[in-house]
Short mmCIF file of C-alpha atoms and ligand atoms in Angstrom, two decimals:
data_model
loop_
_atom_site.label_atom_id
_atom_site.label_comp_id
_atom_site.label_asym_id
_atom_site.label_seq_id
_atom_site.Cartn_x
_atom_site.Cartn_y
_atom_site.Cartn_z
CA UNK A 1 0.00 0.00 0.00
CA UNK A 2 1.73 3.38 -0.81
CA UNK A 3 1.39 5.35 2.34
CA UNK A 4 4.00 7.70 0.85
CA UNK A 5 1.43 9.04 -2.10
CA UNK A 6 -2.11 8.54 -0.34
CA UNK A 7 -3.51 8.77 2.57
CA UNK A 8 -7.58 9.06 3.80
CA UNK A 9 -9.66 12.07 4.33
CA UNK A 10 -12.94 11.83 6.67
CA UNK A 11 -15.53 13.80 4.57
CA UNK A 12 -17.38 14.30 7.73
CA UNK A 13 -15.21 15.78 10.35
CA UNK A 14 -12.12 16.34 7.74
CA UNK A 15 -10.07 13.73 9.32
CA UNK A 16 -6.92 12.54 7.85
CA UNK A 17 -5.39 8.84 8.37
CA UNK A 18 -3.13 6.35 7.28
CA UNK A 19 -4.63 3.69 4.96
CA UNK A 20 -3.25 1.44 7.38
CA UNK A 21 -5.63 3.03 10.23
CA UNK A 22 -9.06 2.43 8.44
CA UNK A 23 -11.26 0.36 10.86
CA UNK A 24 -12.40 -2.87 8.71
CA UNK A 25 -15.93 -1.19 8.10
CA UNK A 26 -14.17 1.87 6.63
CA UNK A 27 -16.26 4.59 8.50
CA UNK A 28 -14.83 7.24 11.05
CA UNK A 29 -13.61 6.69 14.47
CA UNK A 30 -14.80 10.50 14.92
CA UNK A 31 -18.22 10.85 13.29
CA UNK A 32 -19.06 8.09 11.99
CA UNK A 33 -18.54 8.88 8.03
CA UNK A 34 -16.80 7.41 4.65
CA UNK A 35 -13.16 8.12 3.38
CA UNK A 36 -12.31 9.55 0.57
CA UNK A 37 -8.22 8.72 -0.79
CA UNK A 38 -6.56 11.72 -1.21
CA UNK A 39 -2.99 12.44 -3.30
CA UNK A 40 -1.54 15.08 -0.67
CA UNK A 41 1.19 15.45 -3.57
CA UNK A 42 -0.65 16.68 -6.32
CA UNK A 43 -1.60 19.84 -3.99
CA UNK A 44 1.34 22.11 -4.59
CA UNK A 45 1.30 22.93 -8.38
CA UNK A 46 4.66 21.76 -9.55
CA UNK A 47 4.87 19.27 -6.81
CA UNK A 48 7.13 16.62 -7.01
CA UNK A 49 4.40 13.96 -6.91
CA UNK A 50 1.83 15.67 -9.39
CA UNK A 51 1.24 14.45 -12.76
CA UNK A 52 2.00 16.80 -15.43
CA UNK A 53 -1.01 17.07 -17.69
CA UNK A 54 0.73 17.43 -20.96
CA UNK A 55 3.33 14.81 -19.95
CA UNK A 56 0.44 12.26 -18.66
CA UNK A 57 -1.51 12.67 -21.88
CA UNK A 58 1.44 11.61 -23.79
CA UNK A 59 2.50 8.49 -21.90
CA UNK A 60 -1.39 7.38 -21.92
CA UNK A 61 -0.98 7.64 -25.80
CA UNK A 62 1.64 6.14 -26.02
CA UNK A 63 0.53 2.84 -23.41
CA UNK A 64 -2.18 2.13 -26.65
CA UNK A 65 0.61 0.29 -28.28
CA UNK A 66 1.94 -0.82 -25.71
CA UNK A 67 3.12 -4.35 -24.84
CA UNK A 68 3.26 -4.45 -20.94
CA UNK A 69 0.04 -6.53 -19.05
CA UNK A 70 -0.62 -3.37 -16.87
CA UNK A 71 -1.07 -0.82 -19.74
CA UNK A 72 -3.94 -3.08 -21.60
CA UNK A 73 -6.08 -2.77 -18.12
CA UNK A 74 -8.72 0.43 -18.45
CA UNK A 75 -7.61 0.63 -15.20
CA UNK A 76 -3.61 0.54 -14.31
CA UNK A 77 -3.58 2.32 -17.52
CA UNK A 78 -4.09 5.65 -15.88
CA UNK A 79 -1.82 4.05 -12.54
CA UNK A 80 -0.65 7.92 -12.15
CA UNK A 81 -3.93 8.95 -11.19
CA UNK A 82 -4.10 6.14 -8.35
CA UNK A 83 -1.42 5.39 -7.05
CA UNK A 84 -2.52 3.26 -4.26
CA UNK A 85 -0.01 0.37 -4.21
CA UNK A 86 3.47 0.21 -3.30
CA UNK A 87 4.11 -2.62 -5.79
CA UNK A 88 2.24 -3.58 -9.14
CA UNK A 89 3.05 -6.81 -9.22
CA UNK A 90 0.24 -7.63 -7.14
CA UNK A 91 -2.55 -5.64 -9.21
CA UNK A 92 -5.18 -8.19 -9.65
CA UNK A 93 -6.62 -7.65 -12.88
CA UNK A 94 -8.85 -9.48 -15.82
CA UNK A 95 -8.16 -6.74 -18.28
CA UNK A 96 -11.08 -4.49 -16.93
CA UNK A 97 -12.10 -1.01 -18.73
CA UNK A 98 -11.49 -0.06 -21.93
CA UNK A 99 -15.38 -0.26 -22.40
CA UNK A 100 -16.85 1.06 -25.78
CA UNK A 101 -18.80 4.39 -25.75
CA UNK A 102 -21.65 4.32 -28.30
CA UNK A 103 -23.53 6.72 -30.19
CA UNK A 104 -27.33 6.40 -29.71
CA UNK A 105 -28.75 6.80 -33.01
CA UNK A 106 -32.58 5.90 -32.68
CA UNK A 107 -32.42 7.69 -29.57
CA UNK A 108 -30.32 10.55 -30.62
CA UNK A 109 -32.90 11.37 -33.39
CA UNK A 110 -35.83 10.92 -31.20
CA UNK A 111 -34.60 13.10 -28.33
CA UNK A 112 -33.14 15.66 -30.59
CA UNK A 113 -29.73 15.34 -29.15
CA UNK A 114 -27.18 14.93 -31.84
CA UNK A 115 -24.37 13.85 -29.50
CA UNK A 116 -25.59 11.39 -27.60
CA UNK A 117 -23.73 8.61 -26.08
CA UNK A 118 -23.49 5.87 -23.86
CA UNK A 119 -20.69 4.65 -22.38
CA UNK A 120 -21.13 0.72 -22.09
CA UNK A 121 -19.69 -0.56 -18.66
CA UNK A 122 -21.73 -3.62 -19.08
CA UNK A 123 -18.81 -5.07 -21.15
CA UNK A 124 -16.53 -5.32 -18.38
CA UNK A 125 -15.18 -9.13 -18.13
CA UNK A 126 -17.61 -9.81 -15.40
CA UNK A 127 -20.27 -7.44 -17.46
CA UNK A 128 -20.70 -5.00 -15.25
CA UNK A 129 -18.61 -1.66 -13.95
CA UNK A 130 -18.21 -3.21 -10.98
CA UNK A 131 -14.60 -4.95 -12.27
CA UNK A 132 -12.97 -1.55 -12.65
CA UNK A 133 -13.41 -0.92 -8.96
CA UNK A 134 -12.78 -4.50 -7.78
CA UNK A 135 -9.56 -4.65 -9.84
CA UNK A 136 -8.07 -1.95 -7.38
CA UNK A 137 -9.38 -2.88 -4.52
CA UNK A 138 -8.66 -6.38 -4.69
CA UNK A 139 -5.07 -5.02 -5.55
CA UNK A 140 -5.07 -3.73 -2.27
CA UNK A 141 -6.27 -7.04 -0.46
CA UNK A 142 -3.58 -8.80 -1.75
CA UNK A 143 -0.82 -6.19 -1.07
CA UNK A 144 -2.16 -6.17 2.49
CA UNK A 145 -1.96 -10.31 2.94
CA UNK A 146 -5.37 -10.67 3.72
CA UNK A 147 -6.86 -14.41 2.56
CA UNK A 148 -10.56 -13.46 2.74
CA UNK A 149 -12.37 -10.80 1.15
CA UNK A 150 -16.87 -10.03 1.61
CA UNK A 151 -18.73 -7.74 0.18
CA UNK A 152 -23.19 -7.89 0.39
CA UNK A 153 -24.55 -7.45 -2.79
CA UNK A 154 -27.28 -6.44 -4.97
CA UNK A 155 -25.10 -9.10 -7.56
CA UNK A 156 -23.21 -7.50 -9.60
CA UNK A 157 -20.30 -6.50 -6.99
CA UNK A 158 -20.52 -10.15 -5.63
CA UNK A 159 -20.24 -11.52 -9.47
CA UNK A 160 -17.14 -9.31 -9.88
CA UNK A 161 -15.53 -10.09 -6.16
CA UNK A 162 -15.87 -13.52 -6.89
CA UNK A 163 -14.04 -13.36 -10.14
CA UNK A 164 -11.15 -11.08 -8.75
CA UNK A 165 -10.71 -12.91 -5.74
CA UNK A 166 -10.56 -16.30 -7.52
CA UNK A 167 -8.03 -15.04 -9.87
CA UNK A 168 -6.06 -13.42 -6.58
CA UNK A 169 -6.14 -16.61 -5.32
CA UNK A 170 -8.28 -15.48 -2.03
CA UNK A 171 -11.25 -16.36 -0.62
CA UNK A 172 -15.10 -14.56 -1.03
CA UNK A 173 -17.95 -14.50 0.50
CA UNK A 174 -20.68 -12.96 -0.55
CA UNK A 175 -23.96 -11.91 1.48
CA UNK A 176 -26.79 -11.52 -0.77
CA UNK A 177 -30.72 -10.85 0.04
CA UNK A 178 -32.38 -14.13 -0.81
CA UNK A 179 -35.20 -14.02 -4.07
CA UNK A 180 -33.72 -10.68 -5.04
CA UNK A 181 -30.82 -10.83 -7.72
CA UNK A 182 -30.80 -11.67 -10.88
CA UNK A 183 -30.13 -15.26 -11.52
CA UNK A 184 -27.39 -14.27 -14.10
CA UNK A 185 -25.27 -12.13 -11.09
CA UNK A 186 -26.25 -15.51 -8.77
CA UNK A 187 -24.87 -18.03 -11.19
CA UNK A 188 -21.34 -15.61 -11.49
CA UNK A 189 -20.79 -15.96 -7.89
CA UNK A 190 -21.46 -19.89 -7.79
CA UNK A 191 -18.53 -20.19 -10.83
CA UNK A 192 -15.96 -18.20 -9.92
CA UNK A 193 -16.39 -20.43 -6.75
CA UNK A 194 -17.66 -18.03 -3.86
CA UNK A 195 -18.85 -18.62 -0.18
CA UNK A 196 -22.34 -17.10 -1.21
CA UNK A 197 -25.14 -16.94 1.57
CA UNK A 198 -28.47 -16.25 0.84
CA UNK A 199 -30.22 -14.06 3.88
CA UNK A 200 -33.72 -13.81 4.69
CA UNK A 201 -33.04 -9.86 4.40
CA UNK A 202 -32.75 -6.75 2.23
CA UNK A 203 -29.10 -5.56 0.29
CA UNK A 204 -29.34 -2.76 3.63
CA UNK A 205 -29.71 -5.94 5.89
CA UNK A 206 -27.11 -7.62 4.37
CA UNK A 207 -24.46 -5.17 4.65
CA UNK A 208 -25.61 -4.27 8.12
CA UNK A 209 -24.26 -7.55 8.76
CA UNK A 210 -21.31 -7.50 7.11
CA UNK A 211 -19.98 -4.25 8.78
CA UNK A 212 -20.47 -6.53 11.72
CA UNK A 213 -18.73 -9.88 10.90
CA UNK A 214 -15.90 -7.84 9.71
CA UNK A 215 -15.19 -6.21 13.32
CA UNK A 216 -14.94 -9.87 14.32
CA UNK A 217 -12.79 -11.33 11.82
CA UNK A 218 -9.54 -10.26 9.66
CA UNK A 219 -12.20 -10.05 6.67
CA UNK A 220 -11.52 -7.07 3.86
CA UNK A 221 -14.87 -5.92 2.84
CA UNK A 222 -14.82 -4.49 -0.63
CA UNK A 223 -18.37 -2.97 -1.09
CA UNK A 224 -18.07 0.61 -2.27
CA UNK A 225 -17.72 2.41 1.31
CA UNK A 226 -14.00 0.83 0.75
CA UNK A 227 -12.26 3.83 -0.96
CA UNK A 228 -9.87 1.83 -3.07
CA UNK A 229 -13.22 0.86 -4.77
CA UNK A 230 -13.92 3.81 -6.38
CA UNK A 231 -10.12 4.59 -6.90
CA UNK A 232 -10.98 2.09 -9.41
CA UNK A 233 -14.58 3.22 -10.55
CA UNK A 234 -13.12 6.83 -11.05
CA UNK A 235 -10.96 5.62 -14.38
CA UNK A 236 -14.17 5.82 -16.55
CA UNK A 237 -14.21 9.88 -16.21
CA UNK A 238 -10.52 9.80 -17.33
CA UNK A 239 -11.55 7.50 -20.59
CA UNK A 240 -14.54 9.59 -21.71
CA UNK A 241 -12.61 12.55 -21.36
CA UNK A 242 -9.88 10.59 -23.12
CA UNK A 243 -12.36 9.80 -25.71
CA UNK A 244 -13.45 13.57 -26.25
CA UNK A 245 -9.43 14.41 -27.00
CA UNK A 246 -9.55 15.91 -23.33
CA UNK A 247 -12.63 17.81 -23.77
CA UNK A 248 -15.45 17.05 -21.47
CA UNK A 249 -19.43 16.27 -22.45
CA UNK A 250 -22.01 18.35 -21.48
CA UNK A 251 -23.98 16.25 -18.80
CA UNK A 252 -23.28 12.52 -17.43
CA UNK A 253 -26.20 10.28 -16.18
CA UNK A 254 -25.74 7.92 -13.52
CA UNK A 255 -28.35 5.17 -12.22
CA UNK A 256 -28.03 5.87 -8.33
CA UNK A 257 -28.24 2.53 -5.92
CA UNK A 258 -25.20 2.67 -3.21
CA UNK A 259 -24.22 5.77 -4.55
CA UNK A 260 -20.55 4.74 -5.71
CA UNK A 261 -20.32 5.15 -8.84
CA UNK A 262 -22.00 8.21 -8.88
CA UNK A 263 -19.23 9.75 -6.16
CA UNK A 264 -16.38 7.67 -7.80
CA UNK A 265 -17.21 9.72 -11.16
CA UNK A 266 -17.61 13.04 -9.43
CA UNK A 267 -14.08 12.14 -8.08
CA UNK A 268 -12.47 11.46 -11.37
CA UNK A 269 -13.26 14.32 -12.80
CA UNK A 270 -12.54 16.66 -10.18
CA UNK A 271 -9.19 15.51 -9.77
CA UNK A 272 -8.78 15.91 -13.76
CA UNK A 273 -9.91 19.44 -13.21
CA UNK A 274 -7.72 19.84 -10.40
CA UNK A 275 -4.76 18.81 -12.12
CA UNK A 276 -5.53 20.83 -15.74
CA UNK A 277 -6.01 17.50 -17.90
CA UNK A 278 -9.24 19.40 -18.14
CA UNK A 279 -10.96 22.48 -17.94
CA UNK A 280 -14.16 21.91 -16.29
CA UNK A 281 -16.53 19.40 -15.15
CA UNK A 282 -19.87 17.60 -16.92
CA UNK A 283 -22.76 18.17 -15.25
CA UNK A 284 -23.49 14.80 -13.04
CA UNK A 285 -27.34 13.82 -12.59
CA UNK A 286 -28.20 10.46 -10.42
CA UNK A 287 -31.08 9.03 -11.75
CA UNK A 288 -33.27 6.26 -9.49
CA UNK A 289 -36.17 4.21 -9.34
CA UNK A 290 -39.31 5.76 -7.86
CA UNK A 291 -39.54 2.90 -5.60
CA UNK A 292 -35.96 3.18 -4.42
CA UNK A 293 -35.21 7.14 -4.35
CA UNK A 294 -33.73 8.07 -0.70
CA UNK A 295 -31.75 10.35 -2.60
CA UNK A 296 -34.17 11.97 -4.53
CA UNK A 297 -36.36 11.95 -1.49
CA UNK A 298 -33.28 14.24 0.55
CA UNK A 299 -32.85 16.77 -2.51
CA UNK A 300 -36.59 17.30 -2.80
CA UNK A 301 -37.24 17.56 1.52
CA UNK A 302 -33.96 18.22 2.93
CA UNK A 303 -31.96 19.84 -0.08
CA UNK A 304 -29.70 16.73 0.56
CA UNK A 305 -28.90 17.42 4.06
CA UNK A 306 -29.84 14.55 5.69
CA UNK A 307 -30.99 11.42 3.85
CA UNK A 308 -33.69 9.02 5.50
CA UNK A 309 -33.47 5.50 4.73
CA UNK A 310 -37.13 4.11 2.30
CA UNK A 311 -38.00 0.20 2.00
CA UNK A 312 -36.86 -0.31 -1.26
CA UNK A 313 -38.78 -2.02 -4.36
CA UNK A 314 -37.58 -2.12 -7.97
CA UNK A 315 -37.63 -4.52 -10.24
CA UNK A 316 -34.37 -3.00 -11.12
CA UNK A 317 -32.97 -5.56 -8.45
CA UNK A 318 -29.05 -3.91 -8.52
CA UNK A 319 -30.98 -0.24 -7.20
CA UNK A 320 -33.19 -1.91 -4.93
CA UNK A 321 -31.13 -0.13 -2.38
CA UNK A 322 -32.98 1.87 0.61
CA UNK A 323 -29.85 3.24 2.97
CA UNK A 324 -27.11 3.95 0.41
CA UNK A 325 -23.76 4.33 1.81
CA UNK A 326 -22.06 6.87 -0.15
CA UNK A 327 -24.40 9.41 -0.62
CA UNK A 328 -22.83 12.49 0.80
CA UNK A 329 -20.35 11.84 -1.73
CA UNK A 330 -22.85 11.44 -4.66
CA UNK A 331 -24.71 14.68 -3.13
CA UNK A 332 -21.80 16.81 -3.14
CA UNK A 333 -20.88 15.66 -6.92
CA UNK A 334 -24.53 16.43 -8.01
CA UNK A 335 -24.65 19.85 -6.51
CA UNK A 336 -20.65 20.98 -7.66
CA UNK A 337 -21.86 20.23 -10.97
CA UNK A 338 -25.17 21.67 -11.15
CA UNK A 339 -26.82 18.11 -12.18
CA UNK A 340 -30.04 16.71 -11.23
CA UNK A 341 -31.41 13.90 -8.84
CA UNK A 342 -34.58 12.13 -10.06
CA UNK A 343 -36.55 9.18 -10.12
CA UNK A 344 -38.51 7.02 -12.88
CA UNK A 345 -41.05 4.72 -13.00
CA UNK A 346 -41.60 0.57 -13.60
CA UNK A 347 -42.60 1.55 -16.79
CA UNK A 348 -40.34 3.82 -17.65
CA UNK A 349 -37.08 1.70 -16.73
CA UNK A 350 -38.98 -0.94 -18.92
CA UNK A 351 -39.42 1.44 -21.69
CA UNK A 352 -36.18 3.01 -22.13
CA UNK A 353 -34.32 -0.75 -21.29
CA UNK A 354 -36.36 -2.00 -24.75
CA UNK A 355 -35.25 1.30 -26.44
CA UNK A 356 -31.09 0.91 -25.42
CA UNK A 357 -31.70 -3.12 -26.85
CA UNK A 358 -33.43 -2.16 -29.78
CA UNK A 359 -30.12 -0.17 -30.85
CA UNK A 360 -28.28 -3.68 -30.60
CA UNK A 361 -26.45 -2.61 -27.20
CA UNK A 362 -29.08 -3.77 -24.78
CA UNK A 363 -28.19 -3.52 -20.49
CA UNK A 364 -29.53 -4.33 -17.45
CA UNK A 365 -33.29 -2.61 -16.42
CA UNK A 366 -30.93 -0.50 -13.44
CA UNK A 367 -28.47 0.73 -16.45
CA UNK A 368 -31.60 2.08 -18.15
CA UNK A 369 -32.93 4.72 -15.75
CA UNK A 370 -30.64 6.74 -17.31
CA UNK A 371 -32.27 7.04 -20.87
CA UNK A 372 -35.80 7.04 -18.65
CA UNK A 373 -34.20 9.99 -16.86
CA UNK A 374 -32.87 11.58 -19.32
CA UNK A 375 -35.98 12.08 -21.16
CA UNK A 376 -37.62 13.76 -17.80
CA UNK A 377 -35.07 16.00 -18.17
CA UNK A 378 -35.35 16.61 -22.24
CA UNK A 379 -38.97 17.41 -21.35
CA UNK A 380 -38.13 19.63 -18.66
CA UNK A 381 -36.29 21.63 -20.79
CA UNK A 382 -32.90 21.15 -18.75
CA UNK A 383 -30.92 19.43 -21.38
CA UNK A 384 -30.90 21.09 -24.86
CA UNK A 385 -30.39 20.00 -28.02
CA UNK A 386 -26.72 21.19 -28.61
CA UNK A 387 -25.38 19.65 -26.00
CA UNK A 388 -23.18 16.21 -25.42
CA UNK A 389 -24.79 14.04 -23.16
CA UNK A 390 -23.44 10.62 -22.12
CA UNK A 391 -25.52 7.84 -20.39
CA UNK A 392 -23.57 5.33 -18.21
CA UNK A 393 -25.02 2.10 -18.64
CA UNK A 394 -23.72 0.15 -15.83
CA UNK A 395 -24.23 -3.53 -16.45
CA UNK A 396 -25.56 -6.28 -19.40
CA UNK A 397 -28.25 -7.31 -20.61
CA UNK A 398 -27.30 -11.14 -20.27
CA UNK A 399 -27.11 -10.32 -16.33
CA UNK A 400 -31.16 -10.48 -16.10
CA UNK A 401 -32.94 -12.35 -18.91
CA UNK A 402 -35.77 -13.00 -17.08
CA UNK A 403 -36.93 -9.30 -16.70
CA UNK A 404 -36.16 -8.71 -20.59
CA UNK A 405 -38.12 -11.80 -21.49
CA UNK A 406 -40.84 -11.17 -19.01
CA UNK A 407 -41.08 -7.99 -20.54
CA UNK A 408 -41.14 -9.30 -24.16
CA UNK A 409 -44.09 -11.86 -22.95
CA UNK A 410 -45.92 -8.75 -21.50
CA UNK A 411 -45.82 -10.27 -17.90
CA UNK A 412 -43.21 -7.86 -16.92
CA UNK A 413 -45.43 -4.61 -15.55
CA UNK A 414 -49.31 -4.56 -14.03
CA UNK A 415 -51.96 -2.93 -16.04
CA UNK A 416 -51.70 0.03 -13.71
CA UNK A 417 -48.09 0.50 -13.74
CA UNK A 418 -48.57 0.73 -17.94
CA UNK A 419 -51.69 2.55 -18.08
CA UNK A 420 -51.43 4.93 -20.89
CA UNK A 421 -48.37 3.47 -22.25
CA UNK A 422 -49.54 0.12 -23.59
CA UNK A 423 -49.51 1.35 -26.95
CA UNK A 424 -45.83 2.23 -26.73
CA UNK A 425 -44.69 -0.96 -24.99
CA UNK A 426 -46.46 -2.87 -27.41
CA UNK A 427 -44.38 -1.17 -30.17
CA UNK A 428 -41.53 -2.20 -28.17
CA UNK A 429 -42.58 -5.78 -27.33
CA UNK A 430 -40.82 -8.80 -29.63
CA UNK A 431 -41.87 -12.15 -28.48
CA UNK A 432 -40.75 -15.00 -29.74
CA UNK A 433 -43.23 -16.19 -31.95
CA UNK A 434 -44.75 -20.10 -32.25
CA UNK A 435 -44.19 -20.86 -35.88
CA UNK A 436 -45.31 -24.24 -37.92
CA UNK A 437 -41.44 -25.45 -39.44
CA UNK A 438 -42.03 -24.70 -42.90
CA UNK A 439 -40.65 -22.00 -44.97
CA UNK A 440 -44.09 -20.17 -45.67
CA UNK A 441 -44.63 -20.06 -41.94
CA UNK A 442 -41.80 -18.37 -41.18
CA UNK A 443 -41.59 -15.46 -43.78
CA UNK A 444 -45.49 -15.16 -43.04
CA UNK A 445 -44.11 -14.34 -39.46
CA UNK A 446 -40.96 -12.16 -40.97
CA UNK A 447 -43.52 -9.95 -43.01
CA UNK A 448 -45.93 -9.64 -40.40
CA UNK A 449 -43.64 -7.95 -37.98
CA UNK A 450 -43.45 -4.35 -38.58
CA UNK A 451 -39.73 -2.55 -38.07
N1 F0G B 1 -26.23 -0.35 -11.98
C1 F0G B 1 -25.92 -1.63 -11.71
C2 F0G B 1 -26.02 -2.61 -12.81
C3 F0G B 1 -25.53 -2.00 -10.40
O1 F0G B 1 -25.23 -3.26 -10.14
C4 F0G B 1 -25.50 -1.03 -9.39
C5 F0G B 1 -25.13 -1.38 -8.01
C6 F0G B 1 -25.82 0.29 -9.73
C7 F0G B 1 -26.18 0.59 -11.03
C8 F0G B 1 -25.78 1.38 -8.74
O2 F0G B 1 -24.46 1.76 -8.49
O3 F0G B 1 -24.49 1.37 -6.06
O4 F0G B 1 -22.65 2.63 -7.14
O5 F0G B 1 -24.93 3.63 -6.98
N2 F0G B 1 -24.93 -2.55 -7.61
C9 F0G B 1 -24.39 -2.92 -6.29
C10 F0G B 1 -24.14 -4.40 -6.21
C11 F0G B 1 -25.06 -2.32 -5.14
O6 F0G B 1 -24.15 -4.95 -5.10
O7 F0G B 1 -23.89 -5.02 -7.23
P1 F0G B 1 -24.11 2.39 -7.08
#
């Protein structure tokens, strides 16, 4: 662990410690809050330790063609911008990052948004973003000696522990709520060979729990309130502004569940700002599902003050989150920005999930409250048509293919939760279709499908 280049900062009471001090549940001795990691270094302009933009934006050019294992991970890539370990030989890494960004044409054209994009996190090796956050912390686990790592999950940070830790050679265990993740995310943790216990409980339960057994038991817990998590999960800011040639988009969407991402991003690109590989930031808007929208709830009654914990229910299983953990951090990113923080309907997840598949990309139903939100906020007036707008679409489509083909069947949504709409889902709906084996059956059903 480099003590030398990082060390942690309390954003409650301001608090500064030693990596080595965290308590295992990574909150505050003091008051109670997260850590952020913070590069005491790069304060002084012309500081030893601080990366010099032009210099950095040559080497990362030149690491494209390069031939060492560290520069092909989205990740190490940018190591300059986290340097967290003493040693890279034990970065713990399946190649993570590097994930395409698309242009949305169908959308683009139906929005009126020329330049819009979506950067596609769901092809991360374990097909979600979760790898480019696990790949550093994981990193850290191993530099430390630990031999078991936990995190609770909604599935898709369990899928992606299991993988890392398998390839680290440690062992995982995995809390998850029981009946409540997608059978794809369930099935990850069961191959790459993880301790994985079902509770009778919610995601909030489960990590309740864990903060516990962790106290109790030289356990590293790698859910997001670990800092070297989003270390990790910050590297996507640094490739979209990569992607730009260094310029910046307009607005980035976020789905909001623990509220990691959504800091990690705010993080990467205030520290490009900080350190003039940019010159200013996107605006960041958290978008969540009605039925599992603390934060939404604190901007609208508390102007994110305080945030008070809801029962969650989604069918977007990975934001079925009522107490998230990070979401000062997302808060503050939100309102230094000058983004948004709103939720969307059943239907309108459902909606904009068919939309994002029909363009051939397809994600998971929490990925696509970012299209759903994005259109509240097209109608609102508060994105225009001139500007660059990037959706983060945070995990595959193959991770839940029961909600895509209960949606296809039409047994996805009540009548309620469609009424008015059902003319637009069934535009949207493709079933497979029963077909007699014979040629004339088939292009009968090829001609009577329209577009
Ligand atoms: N999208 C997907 C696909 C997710 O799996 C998650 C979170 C989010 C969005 C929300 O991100 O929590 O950083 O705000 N999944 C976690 C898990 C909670 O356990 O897999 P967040």
């Amino acid at each position: 662990m480099n003590e030398i280049l990082h060390q942690l900062r309390c954003i409650g009471c301001g608090a500064r410690i030693a990596g080595a001090e965290a308590r295992p549940d990574f909150r505050c001795v003091v008051c109670g809050e997260l850590f952020d990691v913070e590069y005491p270094g790069w304060s002084q302009r012309g500081g030893k330790d601080r990366p010099n933009p032009g210099g950095l934006k040559w080497v990362l050019r030149e690491r494209r063609s390069s031939a060492e294992a560290l520069d092909h991970s989205g990740v190490w890539r940018y190591r300059e911008l986290l340097p967290i370990l003493d040693n890279f030989g034990n970065v713990v890494s399946l190649l993570e990052g590097n994930t395409p960004l698309y242009h949305l044409t169908r959308m683009s054209k139906a929005l009126k948004i020329d330049r819009l994009f979506v950067k596609h996190q769901g092809m991360n090796p374990t097909g979600s973003f979760k790898d480019t956050g696990m790949t550093a912390a994981m990193s850290v686990a191993k530099e430390w000696g630990f031999e078991c790592v936990a995190c609770a999950s909604t599935g898709n940070t369990s899928a992606a522990m299991a993988a890392y830790a398998a390839r680290a050679g440690l062992k995982s265990l995995v809390l998850i709520p029981e009946g409540k993740i997608a059978w794809g995310k369930l099935s990850q943790a069961m191959d790459y060979g993880a301790v994985t216990c079902q509770l009778k409980s919610d995601f909030d339960g489960c990590m309740h729990l864990l903060s516990q057994i962790v106290k109790e038991a030289p356990i590293y817990l790698l859910n997001s309130v670990n800092p070297y998590r989003l270390e990790g999960q910050k590297t996507p800011a640094f490739e979209i502004a990569e992607a730009f040639d260094w310029s910046v988009p307009d607005h980035l969407i976020v789905p909001g569940g623990n509220l990691g991402n959504s800091s990690a991003l705010g993080k990467g690109f205030r520290e490009m700002l900080e350190l003039g590989l940019v010159s200013r930031m996107p605006r960041i808007s958290v978008i969540q599902a009605a039925g599992a929208n603390p934060l939404v709830r604190s901007f609208r009654e508390h102007q994110a003050t305080v945030l008070e914990p809801v029962m969650a229910h989604t069918r977007a299983t990975a934001i079925r989150i009522g107490n998230p953990a990070s979401w000062r951090k997302a808060a503050r990113a939100i309102q230094e920005t000058g983004g948004w923080c709103l939720d969307v309907t059943e239907a309108e997840i459902a909606i904009a999930k068919a939309e994002i598949g029909a363009e051939g990309l397809g994600c998971e139903p929490a990925s696509a409250v970012t299209l759903a939100g994005l259109k509240k906020l097209r109608a609102e007036g508060k994105v225009s048509s001139s500007e660059t707008v990037v959706l983060m679409l945070t995990g595959h489509t193959l991770k839940d293919a029961d909600y895509t083909i209960d949606f296809h069947r039409g047994k996805l949504l009540g009548k309620e939760e469609i009424a008015g709409r059902e003319a637009e889902i069934a535009g949207l709906r493709r079933d497979a279709l029963a077909v007699d084996a014979t040629p004339a059956a088939v292009l009968a059903a090829l001609k009577g499908r329209a577009g």
